[in-house]
């Protein structure tokens, strides 16, 4: 559609791999909501945690290239993974504030880097650019049986100065989206609590214990579904849910879905990759 | 023209970098210089005497003092000249300390620069003219803005000294924040018991005119002669008739937020703010009143035994002249709903410091019984959290509010007194207890009352199943700690009362970046604002406790008395003046004057600018604005400045 809302899309490593369903469900929303996601051509790794902690220059370089590749088709890019988002946005801000950095890139790559690229998290894009109204208009199957606990994780709305989106301590954007989809939102207390992801390999017990607290917290507030916007959050709460029972009284039956899948369900879309989850998604 | 040059060693401050003897010696080569000497400490008694003797013995007509910054000793040197019968404004200073010896290292170069600075000063000195101060009357009435403990103390001190004081308070009663407190640290005195006698004194004092429910609209004029417009807001109750019986508020059908109880619960639209209010009268909040909103009711009017309710009342404006003003507008509590991690103001059992104070108070919403706001049960586990809204850059409050460590200890002890079997925990960052008997006070909480002090920051309060869970890091044990709480009290900090911006604007005084009024000098002039005739008292200047507030209020009163005790006020003669022959009446000067010091005078169908010498602060803005050069700043005339330039630039 020529009048579609067009934006660059940076899938990162996870959406083309382990979190394929996040990609599937996001793209499935293009047609009904009039969006065109343009995948960034020949993108490279954003550096994840290793990049910026080992050498900030590496991180800047990697992400400047991603921004450059994205800028060849669009002035803005939506980023589904919060870690990629944090990396891309940090670099984009640095480029805006430090002309030397951008110039260095220009010289290294013999090109002209767009200084004004806009970087959005995918949640931010849906909440602010697509808008609740547009989503509400297309809802055909209000999710009346869903009692949703929205888990935001650590990098989606923090650091506040970087993301400048929603509230770093009491975010509510995903909750609002769940509401326009007809779902009930519970007073979830663990919205931004740590899931222990960075210790998933080095201190598994700690990571599992923290993740268990989150799922337990959702159960306690009466939720029957957790909604996330991050492949890592999803992995820790869904894939590992079976292992959490040892640490907290979790049932092992709490479905964890992406907010794009939630919207998809409300819009009556079939193919959302729900079968790829560990915990079966069956909300009665 | 006989100029004398005095070069100061200032001990080693100047002499260790600048060769002062050399400078003095070389000064003799400068035009008109007939005498030069170097002195160890020019500001000292012997130093001053040396200068006076030189003036007399060598018939000096101008003197140059090469020393420190004029901001410190210029008045001293001027006065000294005066004692030697030399007009005080024929004195020029060269700053060879802050501008030379303190910022350079190379002795040769520094000495050369010092000499240049002296040359500059000599050039100007030759162009100086005698100046004479003018004198204005001083109105003997004083305006005190703010009826909290600071305003009350200052008013009483002045009134007892025979001065007529007008005390203006924006709420219906005086008493301020102190009236809301249950007990005060470190004596655990009942706050109302020590405050209300002073409030009554204010009411009764023949020298105090109390205007409550009033605000200052505008202030013009200058020290000794401030013209103030005070607006007494329409309360729709005749304060002269009202006897404070309270029948009206019993039957009023509409309610509004109870500000006195820090937002806990409600009060009626017609209300007496608290039982010991002064004046003890009712007030109608127009926006909450049924009659004003729907046109129906007037129950209060029907019931009032003295016919005091008057729905036709309008604001009353009073214009009065005052000699000086004391600002005592106080503080307000930080809004803790900004802390999302502590519930964002949504958790019923997370209270601010002032809210808990009202719960503890026998005159408060729960009659002094500690109850959970959510369920009405008596709590068993109470947690206090320090530094909420203080020492936090996130909300623009990096400063320490100074009183929270103490009030938390107080409230913790009072909790233990009310509920001896309760478990009370304080999560603190540091303990700031530096007043008299303060450290011992906090110790008592820990050692006698068994209040558990844990050093660490609470990262989040969870509310689940009607219970609160507090998660923090115990830094002394080096581990996480999670405790259950029935009630959490936040040690909320303080910020200037919301009127600060309007008041600073109306009085044309500066504030710091937090809105606290700026004192004349942080160390040496803590009670004067940066405008002559305006004084500061209490928390409106900086966070402080009650003893310091009272001390500062008395200090402000004392300074005021000093100002008012002179027959005439002497004003600085270094003000702008207009050469009428050159003035074309364009008034560009008036448009750039920050003090409204420029008036227009009519003569022979022409308008001229005229500078009010008492208001002019000598900033000089008007000088460059004047297109014809009619405006000059005495002591910094064009001639004088050009002579400095010539002296420096010509080798």
CSV table of C-alpha atoms in Angstrom, one decimal, chain B residues 150 325-328 509-510 516-531 534-544 548-549 551-560:
chain,number,residue,atom,x,y,z
B,150,UNK,CA,9.7,31.9,60.9
B,325,UNK,CA,10.2,43.2,53.9
B,326,UNK,CA,10.9,39.8,55.5
B,327,UNK,CA,10.3,36.8,53.3
B,328,UNK,CA,9.3,33.7,55.3
B,509,UNK,CA,15.3,38.8,44.0
B,510,UNK,CA,17.3,35.8,42.9
B,516,UNK,CA,15.3,28.7,47.5
B,517,UNK,CA,15.8,32.4,47.8
B,518,UNK,CA,19.5,33.5,47.4
B,519,UNK,CA,21.2,35.0,50.4
B,520,UNK,CA,23.5,38.0,50.0
B,521,UNK,CA,26.5,35.8,50.8
B,522,UNK,CA,26.4,32.1,51.7
B,523,UNK,CA,28.6,32.6,54.7
B,524,UNK,CA,28.6,36.3,55.7
B,525,UNK,CA,25.1,37.4,54.8
B,526,UNK,CA,22.6,34.6,55.4
B,527,UNK,CA,19.5,36.6,56.1
B,528,UNK,CA,19.7,39.3,53.4
B,529,UNK,CA,18.3,38.8,49.9
B,530,UNK,CA,20.2,40.3,47.0
B,531,UNK,CA,18.0,43.4,47.1
B,534,UNK,CA,14.5,42.4,51.7
B,535,UNK,CA,15.4,39.8,54.3
B,536,UNK,CA,15.0,36.1,54.5
B,537,UNK,CA,14.0,33.7,57.3
B,538,UNK,CA,13.3,30.0,57.5
B,539,UNK,CA,13.1,27.2,55.0
B,540,UNK,CA,12.4,29.5,52.1
B,541,UNK,CA,16.1,30.2,52.1
B,542,UNK,CA,17.4,26.6,52.6
B,543,UNK,CA,16.2,23.4,54.3
B,544,UNK,CA,16.6,23.7,58.1
B,548,UNK,CA,17.7,27.2,63.1
B,549,UNK,CA,14.6,28.7,61.7
B,551,UNK,CA,17.4,31.8,65.1
B,552,UNK,CA,17.3,33.0,61.5
B,553,UNK,CA,14.0,34.7,62.0
B,554,UNK,CA,15.4,36.6,64.9
B,555,UNK,CA,18.4,37.5,62.9
B,556,UNK,CA,16.3,38.9,60.1
B,557,UNK,CA,14.3,40.9,62.7
B,558,UNK,CA,17.6,42.2,64.1
B,559,UNK,CA,18.8,43.3,60.6
B,560,UNK,CA,15.5,44.9,60.0
